[in-house]
XYZ file of C-alpha atoms in Angstrom:
783
model
C -57.798 70.880 -90.156
C -61.226 69.889 -91.458
C -60.159 66.266 -91.865
C -59.197 66.112 -88.161
C -62.555 67.580 -87.178
C -64.200 64.985 -89.390
C -62.201 62.187 -87.715
C -63.275 63.504 -84.316
C -66.928 63.564 -85.405
C -66.652 60.012 -86.724
C -65.382 58.928 -83.304
C -68.174 60.831 -81.546
C -70.804 59.287 -83.797
C -69.346 55.832 -83.216
C -69.665 56.366 -79.476
C -73.241 57.605 -79.975
C -74.107 54.484 -82.000
C -72.702 52.210 -79.284
C -74.670 54.129 -76.639
C -77.786 53.850 -78.811
C -77.461 50.069 -79.070
C -76.784 49.732 -75.372
C -79.929 51.736 -74.636
C -81.970 49.629 -77.059
C -80.818 46.368 -75.469
C -81.653 47.725 -72.011
C -85.134 48.740 -73.184
C -86.157 45.722 -75.203
C -89.709 45.816 -76.543
C -91.195 42.577 -75.217
C -94.597 43.294 -76.796
C -93.168 43.233 -80.325
C -90.018 41.166 -79.915
C -89.802 40.039 -83.520
C -90.057 43.608 -84.791
C -87.524 44.824 -82.230
C -85.049 42.062 -83.137
C -85.425 42.754 -86.861
C -84.797 46.456 -86.397
C -81.776 45.705 -84.196
C -80.240 43.580 -86.959
C -81.009 46.297 -89.506
C -79.509 49.069 -87.394
C -76.435 46.956 -86.641
C -75.904 46.451 -90.381
C -76.397 50.179 -91.019
C -73.739 50.954 -88.436
C -71.362 48.369 -89.882
C -71.855 49.677 -93.444
C -71.316 53.260 -92.309
C -68.067 52.310 -90.579
C -66.837 50.467 -93.696
C -67.643 53.574 -95.717
C -65.857 55.980 -93.369
C -62.612 54.190 -92.557
C -61.034 54.494 -96.031
C -61.786 58.248 -96.065
C -59.380 59.205 -93.293
C -56.498 60.277 -95.559
C -57.700 61.975 -98.771
C -54.844 63.213 -100.954
C -55.235 65.357 -104.051
C -52.396 65.202 -106.576
C -52.331 67.553 -109.555
C -50.377 66.752 -112.735
C -47.597 69.273 -113.437
C -47.306 69.350 -117.221
C -44.564 71.978 -117.145
C -42.409 69.773 -114.923
C -43.086 66.813 -117.236
C -41.845 68.837 -120.203
C -38.732 69.951 -118.307
C -37.826 66.437 -117.130
C -38.687 64.397 -120.199
C -39.490 66.595 -123.177
C -41.280 65.592 -126.365
C -38.581 63.227 -127.581
C -38.696 60.833 -124.655
C -42.455 60.634 -124.041
C -43.431 56.936 -124.183
C -45.857 55.298 -126.603
C -49.578 54.975 -125.876
C -52.167 52.633 -127.360
C -55.671 54.120 -127.158
C -58.568 51.633 -127.019
C -62.169 52.560 -127.910
C -64.970 50.005 -127.598
C -68.418 49.955 -129.170
C -71.054 47.317 -129.904
C -74.315 48.588 -131.330
C -74.572 51.567 -133.708
C -78.155 52.128 -132.527
C -77.843 51.955 -128.742
C -74.455 53.688 -129.062
C -74.990 56.190 -131.904
C -72.202 56.244 -134.473
C -71.736 60.002 -134.099
C -70.581 59.464 -130.504
C -67.923 57.024 -131.672
C -66.882 59.256 -134.576
C -66.357 62.290 -132.339
C -64.466 60.257 -129.761
C -62.010 59.005 -132.387
C -61.582 62.448 -133.963
C -60.773 63.910 -130.538
C -58.165 61.182 -130.032
C -56.548 61.734 -133.439
C -56.277 65.462 -132.636
C -54.817 65.049 -129.129
C -51.779 67.112 -128.151
C -49.292 64.248 -127.960
C -46.405 63.378 -130.311
C -48.281 61.967 -133.285
C -45.794 59.156 -133.896
C -45.994 58.007 -130.282
C -49.594 56.838 -130.042
C -52.056 54.661 -131.920
C -55.852 54.436 -131.800
C -57.790 51.161 -131.937
C -61.548 50.810 -132.378
C -63.093 47.515 -131.284
C -66.420 47.021 -133.054
C -67.863 44.087 -131.151
C -70.966 43.991 -133.312
C -69.018 43.554 -136.542
C -71.081 46.293 -138.211
C -70.187 47.633 -141.655
C -71.563 50.991 -140.495
C -68.676 51.359 -138.051
C -66.110 50.271 -140.626
C -67.278 52.748 -143.253
C -67.534 55.458 -140.575
C -63.820 54.870 -139.955
C -63.136 55.441 -143.670
C -64.983 58.747 -143.485
C -63.085 59.675 -140.317
C -59.795 59.268 -142.171
C -60.936 61.758 -144.846
C -62.317 64.367 -142.438
C -59.447 64.023 -139.951
C -57.041 65.233 -142.652
C -58.765 68.633 -142.319
C -59.956 68.601 -138.697
C -56.683 67.616 -136.993
C -54.477 70.256 -138.696
C -57.203 72.867 -138.027
C -57.087 71.989 -134.301
C -53.288 72.234 -134.246
C -53.196 75.523 -136.151
C -55.725 77.307 -133.940
C -55.279 75.455 -130.588
C -58.894 74.281 -130.639
C -60.520 73.055 -127.401
C -62.274 70.682 -127.120
C -61.205 68.617 -130.128
C -64.448 66.738 -130.575
C -66.055 68.652 -133.474
C -69.635 68.074 -132.317
C -68.884 69.528 -128.902
C -66.659 72.299 -130.234
C -69.169 73.584 -132.759
C -71.942 73.209 -130.178
C -70.310 75.698 -127.804
C -71.924 79.136 -127.571
C -68.662 80.961 -126.879
C -65.219 79.942 -128.044
C -62.423 82.171 -126.695
C -59.577 82.167 -129.213
C -56.169 81.196 -127.811
C -54.319 80.439 -131.045
C -51.746 82.612 -132.792
C -53.451 83.193 -136.151
C -56.591 85.147 -135.317
C -56.665 86.775 -138.747
C -57.238 83.439 -140.484
C -59.454 81.887 -137.861
C -62.899 83.004 -139.014
C -62.467 81.888 -142.610
C -60.887 78.590 -141.528
C -63.673 78.081 -138.998
C -66.411 78.602 -141.570
C -64.773 76.177 -143.978
C -64.272 73.424 -141.396
C -67.765 73.859 -139.996
C -69.251 73.496 -143.467
C -67.137 70.381 -144.085
C -68.247 68.932 -140.760
C -71.890 69.484 -141.653
C -71.384 67.512 -144.859
C -69.456 64.862 -142.944
C -72.356 64.432 -140.490
C -74.801 63.958 -143.347
C -72.621 61.160 -144.739
C -72.305 59.458 -141.336
C -76.025 59.709 -140.592
C -76.889 58.201 -143.975
C -74.441 55.281 -143.805
C -77.081 52.725 -142.784
C -79.324 53.733 -145.681
C -76.417 53.869 -148.128
C -75.209 50.393 -147.169
C -78.699 48.894 -147.383
C -79.369 50.387 -150.811
C -75.989 49.274 -152.109
C -76.506 45.758 -150.741
C -79.984 45.524 -152.269
C -78.534 46.498 -155.654
C -75.773 43.875 -155.489
C -78.131 41.189 -154.184
C -80.474 41.644 -157.149
C -77.644 40.484 -159.404
C -77.101 37.309 -157.355
C -80.374 35.528 -156.761
C -80.639 33.893 -153.355
C -77.849 35.957 -151.809
C -78.767 38.443 -149.067
C -75.277 39.665 -148.244
C -74.125 43.048 -147.009
C -71.730 44.561 -149.538
C -68.782 46.910 -149.121
C -68.181 49.885 -151.404
C -65.506 47.967 -153.347
C -68.013 45.286 -154.380
C -66.922 42.576 -151.916
C -69.044 40.935 -149.268
C -68.612 42.202 -145.718
C -66.927 39.635 -143.473
C -68.766 40.780 -140.360
C -72.447 40.949 -139.434
C -74.877 41.279 -142.356
C -78.026 43.376 -142.312
C -80.001 40.183 -142.988
C -78.040 37.907 -140.697
C -76.919 34.517 -142.005
C -74.571 31.724 -140.954
C -71.061 33.085 -140.301
C -72.405 36.612 -140.627
C -74.354 37.069 -137.394
C -73.573 39.369 -134.499
C -72.423 36.362 -132.480
C -70.900 34.439 -135.392
C -68.483 35.984 -137.844
C -64.821 36.021 -138.829
C -62.278 38.289 -137.204
C -61.420 41.534 -138.989
C -58.368 43.777 -138.574
C -57.789 46.718 -140.869
C -55.124 49.393 -140.474
C -56.986 52.525 -141.583
C -54.036 54.885 -141.044
C -50.457 53.625 -141.089
C -47.950 54.632 -138.464
C -46.645 58.109 -139.386
C -43.034 59.045 -139.928
C -40.999 60.573 -137.119
C -40.467 63.869 -138.951
C -43.171 66.558 -139.254
C -44.932 66.842 -142.597
C -46.086 70.390 -143.260
C -49.231 70.967 -145.264
C -49.740 73.064 -148.367
C -50.456 76.740 -148.730
C -53.973 78.027 -149.343
C -55.305 77.430 -152.822
C -58.631 77.380 -154.642
C -59.666 73.841 -153.739
C -58.265 74.123 -150.200
C -58.532 77.691 -148.855
C -56.980 76.758 -145.483
C -53.280 77.574 -145.196
C -51.516 74.609 -143.556
C -48.003 75.445 -144.689
C -46.789 75.777 -141.085
C -48.885 72.958 -139.614
C -47.897 69.312 -139.123
C -50.517 67.296 -141.025
C -49.507 63.815 -139.862
C -52.166 61.594 -138.322
C -51.603 58.853 -135.734
C -52.037 55.182 -136.499
C -55.698 54.078 -136.635
C -56.869 50.457 -136.572
C -60.310 48.839 -136.892
C -60.853 45.526 -135.061
C -63.800 43.167 -134.924
C -62.868 39.929 -133.182
C -63.984 36.485 -134.237
C -67.306 35.362 -132.776
C -68.704 31.834 -132.536
C -71.972 30.721 -130.904
C -70.206 27.934 -129.015
C -68.106 30.404 -127.018
C -68.912 32.983 -124.375
C -67.545 36.174 -125.897
C -67.379 37.926 -122.497
C -68.740 41.279 -123.744
C -66.514 44.335 -123.245
C -63.846 42.491 -121.240
C -63.325 39.966 -124.044
C -63.073 42.733 -126.646
C -60.519 44.618 -124.533
C -58.348 41.532 -124.171
C -58.327 40.972 -127.942
C -57.291 44.611 -128.482
C -54.547 44.194 -125.895
C -53.078 41.229 -127.792
C -53.505 42.627 -131.315
C -51.981 45.977 -130.370
C -48.953 44.142 -128.952
C -48.034 43.032 -132.484
C -48.893 46.300 -134.250
C -47.647 49.049 -131.914
C -46.878 47.490 -128.495
C -46.914 50.763 -126.566
C -45.926 50.372 -122.889
C -49.065 52.278 -121.851
C -52.692 51.824 -122.901
C -55.705 54.020 -122.207
C -59.296 52.949 -122.791
C -62.483 54.860 -123.553
C -66.120 54.006 -123.949
C -67.305 55.123 -127.378
C -69.214 58.089 -125.924
C -66.257 59.538 -123.964
C -64.191 62.045 -125.905
C -60.989 63.911 -125.081
C -62.081 67.275 -123.688
C -58.599 68.574 -122.823
C -56.100 68.049 -125.627
C -53.271 67.505 -123.114
C -55.112 64.705 -121.351
C -52.727 62.016 -122.646
C -49.775 63.866 -121.121
C -51.277 64.275 -117.645
C -51.060 60.619 -116.488
C -47.416 60.515 -117.538
C -46.709 62.890 -114.632
C -47.470 59.920 -112.361
C -46.338 56.998 -114.522
C -42.870 58.542 -115.111
C -42.465 59.917 -111.581
C -38.907 58.942 -110.577
C -39.986 58.485 -106.946
C -42.460 55.598 -107.306
C -43.950 55.835 -110.770
C -42.711 52.399 -111.793
C -45.059 50.819 -109.224
C -48.108 52.717 -110.525
C -50.290 50.355 -112.575
C -52.971 52.782 -113.686
C -54.105 56.396 -113.504
C -57.835 57.000 -113.161
C -59.553 60.230 -114.217
C -62.911 61.251 -112.719
C -65.794 60.961 -115.157
C -67.521 64.105 -116.362
C -70.727 64.246 -118.414
C -72.416 66.469 -120.983
C -76.122 66.976 -121.605
C -77.158 66.305 -117.996
C -80.213 68.330 -117.013
C -79.343 71.509 -115.044
C -80.770 70.160 -111.783
C -79.040 66.769 -112.239
C -82.274 65.072 -111.186
C -80.846 61.524 -111.047
C -77.357 62.369 -109.793
C -75.717 61.551 -113.126
C -72.670 63.647 -112.308
C -72.117 61.420 -109.259
C -69.569 63.863 -107.867
C -69.734 62.401 -104.349
C -68.278 59.165 -105.716
C -65.912 60.490 -108.397
C -64.561 63.418 -106.384
C -65.070 62.141 -102.841
C -64.673 58.391 -102.606
C -62.013 58.167 -105.333
C -60.041 61.075 -103.849
C -60.055 59.422 -100.434
C -58.674 56.183 -101.904
C -55.855 58.208 -103.437
C -54.396 58.405 -99.937
C -54.326 54.602 -99.683
C -53.375 52.305 -102.566
C -55.255 54.369 -105.116
C -58.680 54.677 -106.749
C -60.499 51.755 -108.304
C -60.683 51.264 -112.052
C -63.892 52.879 -113.363
C -64.084 51.401 -116.867
C -63.194 54.444 -118.979
C -60.701 57.291 -118.935
C -58.007 55.062 -117.428
C -54.353 54.756 -118.441
C -52.702 51.405 -117.708
C -49.177 50.127 -117.661
C -49.333 47.282 -120.198
C -47.427 44.744 -118.106
C -49.817 45.250 -115.185
C -52.635 44.056 -117.453
C -50.506 41.022 -118.339
C -50.659 40.009 -114.673
C -47.022 40.874 -113.885
C -46.045 41.921 -110.382
C -44.847 45.467 -109.644
C -41.061 46.061 -109.554
C -41.130 46.469 -105.779
C -42.166 42.795 -105.501
C -40.278 41.546 -108.549
C -36.699 40.545 -107.845
C -35.643 40.389 -111.496
C -36.769 41.619 -114.876
C -39.775 39.995 -116.486
C -39.177 36.389 -117.430
C -41.481 34.461 -119.731
C -40.375 30.967 -118.775
C -43.542 28.985 -118.070
C -45.785 31.930 -119.011
C -47.046 30.381 -122.252
C -49.724 28.441 -120.396
C -51.005 31.674 -118.831
C -50.715 34.028 -121.814
C -51.491 31.662 -124.692
C -49.353 29.852 -127.214
C -48.532 32.667 -129.648
C -44.761 33.002 -129.871
C -44.835 36.466 -131.513
C -47.113 37.731 -128.753
C -44.935 36.280 -125.994
C -41.850 37.791 -127.613
C -43.518 41.226 -127.592
C -43.982 41.316 -123.817
C -40.434 42.312 -122.746
C -40.486 45.274 -125.174
C -43.936 46.307 -123.931
C -42.504 46.479 -120.414
C -39.968 49.190 -121.317
C -41.711 52.355 -120.192
C -39.472 54.639 -122.289
C -40.381 52.743 -125.454
C -42.002 54.582 -128.324
C -43.930 52.952 -131.187
C -41.961 51.260 -133.953
C -43.572 50.929 -137.407
C -44.256 47.363 -138.536
C -44.981 45.900 -141.947
C -48.343 44.134 -141.964
C -47.480 41.257 -144.268
C -49.149 37.870 -144.633
C -47.187 36.368 -141.751
C -48.138 39.144 -139.319
C -51.748 39.005 -140.500
C -51.861 35.292 -139.690
C -50.344 35.897 -136.243
C -52.940 38.590 -135.532
C -55.754 36.321 -136.736
C -54.586 33.669 -134.267
C -54.764 36.138 -131.368
C -58.367 36.997 -132.293
C -59.769 33.470 -132.459
C -62.299 32.247 -129.921
C -60.061 29.303 -129.039
C -56.917 31.302 -128.288
C -57.732 31.777 -124.610
C -58.628 28.111 -123.989
C -56.513 26.743 -121.148
C -54.919 30.137 -120.439
C -55.325 32.648 -117.602
C -56.959 35.317 -119.748
C -60.032 36.698 -118.010
C -58.831 35.727 -114.543
C -55.170 36.505 -113.839
C -54.377 38.149 -117.181
C -56.151 41.031 -118.921
C -59.655 42.237 -118.082
C -61.541 39.877 -115.769
C -64.505 37.806 -117.048
C -67.861 36.593 -115.745
C -68.603 39.648 -113.602
C -70.831 42.507 -114.763
C -68.490 45.149 -113.307
C -65.350 43.908 -115.053
C -63.718 47.279 -114.395
C -63.831 47.166 -110.588
C -62.692 43.549 -110.347
C -59.849 44.113 -112.842
C -58.591 47.021 -110.754
C -58.912 44.888 -107.629
C -56.821 42.095 -109.157
C -54.085 44.598 -109.980
C -54.175 46.161 -106.503
C -53.979 42.825 -104.714
C -50.686 42.121 -106.533
C -49.198 45.168 -104.820
C -49.544 47.754 -107.589
C -50.881 51.205 -106.736
C -53.026 53.585 -108.779
C -53.381 57.358 -108.956
C -56.342 59.724 -109.099
C -55.773 62.465 -111.671
C -58.008 65.494 -112.021
C -57.297 68.441 -114.296
C -59.027 71.556 -115.616
C -60.596 71.637 -118.090
C -61.737 68.077 -117.470
C -59.625 65.512 -119.334
C -62.561 63.579 -120.776
C -66.308 64.015 -121.020
C -69.050 61.565 -121.905
C -72.783 61.079 -121.967
C -75.053 59.840 -119.195
C -78.605 58.432 -119.331
C -81.001 61.147 -118.124
C -84.041 58.910 -118.584
C -85.136 57.416 -115.254
C -85.486 53.845 -116.525
C -82.118 53.803 -118.317
C -80.420 55.310 -115.273
C -81.902 52.632 -113.015
C -80.813 49.855 -115.367
C -77.305 51.296 -115.354
C -77.180 51.278 -111.553
C -78.698 47.772 -111.489
C -75.775 46.470 -113.546
C -73.256 48.226 -111.289
C -74.792 46.985 -108.044
C -75.366 43.458 -109.360
C -71.762 43.321 -110.506
C -70.585 44.518 -107.093
C -72.346 41.620 -105.394
C -70.842 39.229 -107.946
C -67.409 40.433 -106.861
C -68.134 39.508 -103.244
C -69.213 35.984 -104.181
C -66.256 35.377 -106.498
C -62.557 34.622 -106.255
C -62.050 38.410 -106.072
C -63.515 38.762 -102.587
C -61.498 41.384 -100.703
C -61.522 39.236 -97.556
C -59.289 36.603 -99.159
C -56.869 38.912 -100.991
C -53.140 38.741 -100.304
C -51.423 40.846 -97.669
C -50.110 43.143 -100.388
C -53.504 44.833 -100.385
C -53.545 47.830 -98.047
C -55.841 47.068 -95.044
C -58.011 50.158 -95.585
C -58.041 49.500 -99.337
C -59.347 46.027 -98.497
C -62.131 47.597 -96.435
C -62.988 49.941 -99.327
C -63.289 47.020 -101.765
C -65.344 45.067 -99.232
C -67.727 48.010 -98.855
C -68.020 48.382 -102.636
C -68.988 44.720 -102.958
C -71.651 44.495 -100.228
C -73.257 47.960 -100.117
C -76.525 46.803 -101.803
C -77.276 44.422 -98.912
C -78.046 47.257 -96.472
C -80.835 48.467 -98.729
C -82.905 45.370 -98.014
C -83.381 46.802 -94.524
C -84.076 50.291 -95.920
C -86.801 48.793 -98.099
C -88.247 46.967 -95.095
C -88.260 50.164 -93.018
C -89.972 51.948 -95.916
C -92.821 49.432 -95.779
C -93.177 49.360 -91.967
C -95.906 52.045 -92.101
C -98.212 49.415 -93.633
C -98.407 47.797 -90.195
C -99.157 50.885 -88.185
C -101.914 51.924 -90.557
C -103.981 49.185 -88.953
C -102.454 48.768 -85.506
C -101.510 51.430 -83.009
C -98.969 49.180 -81.282
C -96.901 48.769 -84.454
C -95.459 52.214 -83.889
C -93.538 50.889 -80.959
C -90.469 49.327 -82.544
C -88.764 50.525 -79.398
C -90.065 51.831 -76.083
C -90.090 54.612 -75.035
C -90.828 55.632 -78.606
C -90.061 59.347 -78.196
C -86.551 58.645 -76.881
C -85.984 56.167 -79.705
C -86.862 58.810 -82.307
C -84.597 61.367 -80.666
C -81.663 58.951 -80.739
C -82.284 58.298 -84.439
C -82.498 62.003 -85.249
C -79.189 62.712 -83.496
C -77.356 59.780 -85.091
C -78.650 60.572 -88.585
C -77.962 64.304 -88.172
C -74.359 63.574 -87.162
C -73.937 61.433 -90.273
C -74.998 64.370 -92.434
C -72.711 66.784 -90.567
C -69.797 64.443 -91.319
C -70.991 64.426 -94.922
C -70.657 68.226 -94.973
C -66.943 67.911 -94.190
C -66.568 65.423 -97.055
C -68.250 67.985 -99.301
C -65.670 70.554 -98.232
C -62.463 68.579 -98.841
C -63.818 66.937 -102.002
C -64.699 70.323 -103.497
C -68.264 69.371 -104.438
C -71.433 71.421 -104.054
C -74.306 70.942 -101.636
C -76.561 70.211 -104.606
C -74.242 67.368 -105.663
C -74.400 65.962 -102.142
C -78.182 66.328 -101.876
C -78.843 64.748 -105.269
C -76.616 61.853 -104.228
C -78.683 61.380 -101.050
C -81.924 61.441 -103.033
C -80.793 59.017 -105.698
C -79.391 56.629 -103.103
C -82.891 56.408 -101.598
C -84.416 55.865 -105.046
C -81.980 53.032 -105.736
C -82.327 51.631 -102.220
C -86.073 51.126 -102.630
C -85.911 49.353 -105.986
C -82.641 48.785 -107.813
C -80.370 47.597 -105.010
C -82.854 45.076 -103.551
C -83.402 43.786 -107.105
C -79.641 43.314 -107.449
C -79.627 41.323 -104.187
C -82.465 39.168 -105.553
C -80.562 38.618 -108.807
C -77.482 37.558 -106.844
C -79.531 35.121 -104.761
C -80.956 33.600 -107.953
C -77.452 33.286 -109.375
C -76.240 31.436 -106.287
C -79.252 29.121 -106.457
C -79.230 28.511 -110.209
C -75.471 28.502 -110.600
C -75.341 30.830 -113.595
C -75.137 34.549 -114.128
C -77.836 37.119 -114.734
C -77.951 39.119 -117.951
C -77.625 42.862 -117.420
C -78.693 44.908 -120.454
C -76.451 47.494 -122.076
C -77.326 51.055 -121.102
C -78.745 52.756 -124.165
C -77.344 56.162 -125.098
C -79.964 56.617 -127.804
C -82.984 58.750 -126.964
C -86.418 57.553 -127.949
C -88.095 60.863 -127.328
C -89.439 62.243 -130.618
C -88.789 65.880 -129.824
C -86.280 68.610 -130.557
C -86.335 69.589 -126.891
C -82.855 69.279 -125.375
C -83.874 67.228 -122.325
C -86.897 65.507 -123.852
C -85.748 62.083 -122.636
C -85.932 63.331 -119.040
C -89.720 63.535 -119.394
C -90.232 60.199 -121.127
C -91.707 57.440 -118.935
C -90.724 53.854 -119.754
C -92.635 51.641 -117.370
C -90.735 48.520 -116.318
C -91.096 46.216 -113.274
C -88.014 47.864 -111.750
C -90.130 50.936 -110.953
C -92.817 49.076 -109.009
C -91.118 48.759 -105.554
C -90.319 52.473 -105.374
C -93.825 53.418 -106.533
C -95.180 51.180 -103.749
C -92.920 52.899 -101.188
C -94.224 56.277 -102.357
C -97.838 55.175 -101.960
C -97.242 53.623 -98.538
C -95.501 56.702 -97.144
C -98.053 59.144 -98.570
C -100.753 57.029 -96.947
C -98.806 56.879 -93.683
C -98.476 60.675 -93.510
C -102.210 61.084 -94.155
C -103.055 58.426 -91.556
C -100.736 60.059 -88.985
C -102.452 63.407 -89.467
C -105.843 61.669 -89.230
C -104.822 59.939 -86.003
C -103.593 63.204 -84.502
C -106.898 64.863 -85.420
C -108.900 61.959 -84.003
C -107.041 61.711 -80.684
C -106.379 65.416 -80.240
C -103.167 67.130 -81.323
C -101.758 67.458 -77.797
C -102.142 63.856 -76.679
C -99.287 61.360 -76.325
C -100.765 59.231 -79.110
C -100.794 62.215 -81.474
C -97.189 63.067 -80.499
C -96.064 59.542 -81.343
C -97.942 59.632 -84.652
C -96.259 62.916 -85.601
C -92.825 61.589 -84.610
C -93.323 58.538 -86.811
C -94.499 60.802 -89.617
C -91.145 62.642 -89.640
C -89.452 59.684 -91.310
C -92.324 59.234 -93.760
C -91.988 62.855 -94.824
C -88.220 62.429 -95.079
C -88.717 59.427 -97.356
C -91.048 61.427 -99.602
C -88.562 64.311 -99.832
C -85.801 61.904 -100.841
C -88.030 60.259 -103.456
C -89.070 63.610 -104.925
C -86.960 63.207 -108.145
C -88.467 59.750 -108.703
C -91.988 61.125 -108.329
C -91.218 63.803 -110.911
C -89.779 61.149 -113.224
C -92.878 58.959 -113.282
C -95.068 62.011 -113.971
C -93.602 62.255 -117.473
C -94.376 65.570 -119.168
C -96.200 66.756 -116.031
C -92.820 66.624 -114.286
C -91.957 69.922 -115.955
C -94.275 71.582 -113.422
C -93.132 70.531 -109.922
C -95.951 72.560 -108.392
C -98.433 69.999 -109.731
C -96.651 67.260 -107.791
C -96.853 69.286 -104.576
C -100.589 69.860 -105.087
C -101.141 66.158 -105.797
C -99.248 65.144 -102.645
C -101.181 67.569 -100.457
C -104.467 66.373 -101.932
C -103.549 62.704 -101.484
C -102.404 63.205 -97.883
C -105.491 65.280 -97.086
C -107.794 62.672 -98.632
C -106.221 59.858 -96.598
C -106.411 61.958 -93.424
C -110.105 62.770 -93.951
C -110.845 59.160 -94.831
C -109.132 57.984 -91.624
C -111.088 60.472 -89.475
C -114.354 59.500 -91.174
C -113.733 55.780 -90.673
C -112.825 56.347 -87.035
C -115.993 58.368 -86.418
C -118.116 55.744 -88.159
C -116.434 53.096 -86.057
C -117.148 54.939 -82.830
C -120.762 55.543 -83.915
C -121.275 51.862 -84.728
C -119.677 50.933 -81.443
C -122.060 53.241 -79.601
C -125.133 51.932 -81.449
C -124.237 48.297 -80.816
C -123.295 48.804 -77.166
C -125.515 46.555 -74.979
C -127.927 48.413 -72.697
C -127.452 48.211 -68.966
């Protein structure tokens, strides 16, 4: 019933907006026509953006995976194969321990071990990542059977051992404590090895290099030179210039369980009734050459897609960022409830999980949880053609990534005639596509001989994609910062649908930047990429008719939403004018009626938002933090993204958006130390200016009211105008705390500073006005 009330309120608010505009046109402000016209354009755009945002939310549908029904219908034996992709670049910005725990959680997932494979793409070609994989293989032999024996949740060791309480749900409680102590001790030693890898590799390389004068190579433990990026970079061994590397770290396991050994002196853990097999694990670092645009994450994903086709060729693939681990061991089973649905599963291209984050400060100061988007917007799209692709925690149907049409639009089975030009000229890869389209297919072991190695090397070369459709109509899309959204859009416009899948406990969890500057840079990349989508071949306005009309509106809104913030920024700076001129208050006459209209229209928008909060199942704090952070972004990040896009259109080439760092720079053992670290960058300046302007405006309004008398019409207008200045300051409160650094731990100090600043401005205004009147009196000519 709440959704119908919400629809009614949307209609009422739409009528109110139309009445508001009609009133404004009837009462044009001829004294400030340029200001009136500008505000009319701004308000018209606000109304248009709001309508685009609301229309796709009229049919939210929540679907819950039924794992019991999946087991009854399909069972273990017929579950299809899955290729799991993990991407990383820099072992500093993306700490190796994040990647290690992600991979360990994948290896320990509750899915038939012979039916999935894990691939790590190391796009920096770092020996640290490679040797971390070797250590993972050793520790996984203990960690994975331990998880299976005792039903451990979550299966990321760092997060499991970091939990304060761990309710036991396994069937061997008598052995748990001793096993737990042993594994925890082993994990502590494992962490020491991982943390010291950089030092170990450097010392080893220095020792080898002393034997060979003039050589500054990076050396592997077996005494051979590393083929990837060296510590002291040289030709053919730089981050952007090195050979391709593929190494199968764990071979595909047998189909039959392999029970471990009984407890003994050197291994006190009894694994005699536990399957000790591990899934296939592969390390990949693609070829890099300075003459080619490597296309960042999208390029790495496309290489993994091709290489995996020759090694495992699972019909489904799921991708993770290196800092997102499996939090619910049954997470790989959940999307199969939708993919294998006999009703319409064959037309489902991907299943998107909402993102959940660890280590966010308790108040979620910068709206890192982003529940309004993940649980509101994505849930609403589930009632249309499905949620957008969000870059991580997404299971795909392999053939959808190959650019194939869904079965409902495909008259016959997949044919590869004429596809070589689109998919590249590798015959083994082309021959793998029909098998990868069979959704019941498991993973078949392959022998990695010299011939297969050569075929894989061909798929990893920089030149392989030349003249093909990779990066446009095949694979992940290139040349757009938000490659995830535009890739999902390309799949949707072909007629595929997607599904939103939420489960408890959350399927996956990751990390989020709690530092203000890093958070703003993250949002800058997202918003800049959204604008790139609008000005590209992926514009929703020109998509085929297979795209649901409301889904088209949703994509259009996601690609132009930063534009509205240019007007928000302008409104935020309007007080500068009325600090010096009384008439500047009058954007619209009569001013009091204008303010009342705005209050009603804005209040109705928030009431509608309350209904969204209800059906999305989010809290009021989530909603309020979203409102606050939107204002923070609207006064700095989003306008910057619009400027970047304008420069791109003028210059004809893209803008570089930096990778969001997950590494803290705060030298403290405090859990949320990075929250109180200030990193001053130009991106902060516009919002700081808005803060100063609105603090000054509030002080000036109070000074004007005191000067004219608090019960005069002029004072009433000043107070009405001040309402929006105060509202702006309340919304920017988290930003103000952020730029205070360590002082932000004491919010009371901020309140005192604001009161003092406003009071100082008010007193200064009154003093200047009195001095002005006195000078006017003294200089008045005598009669």
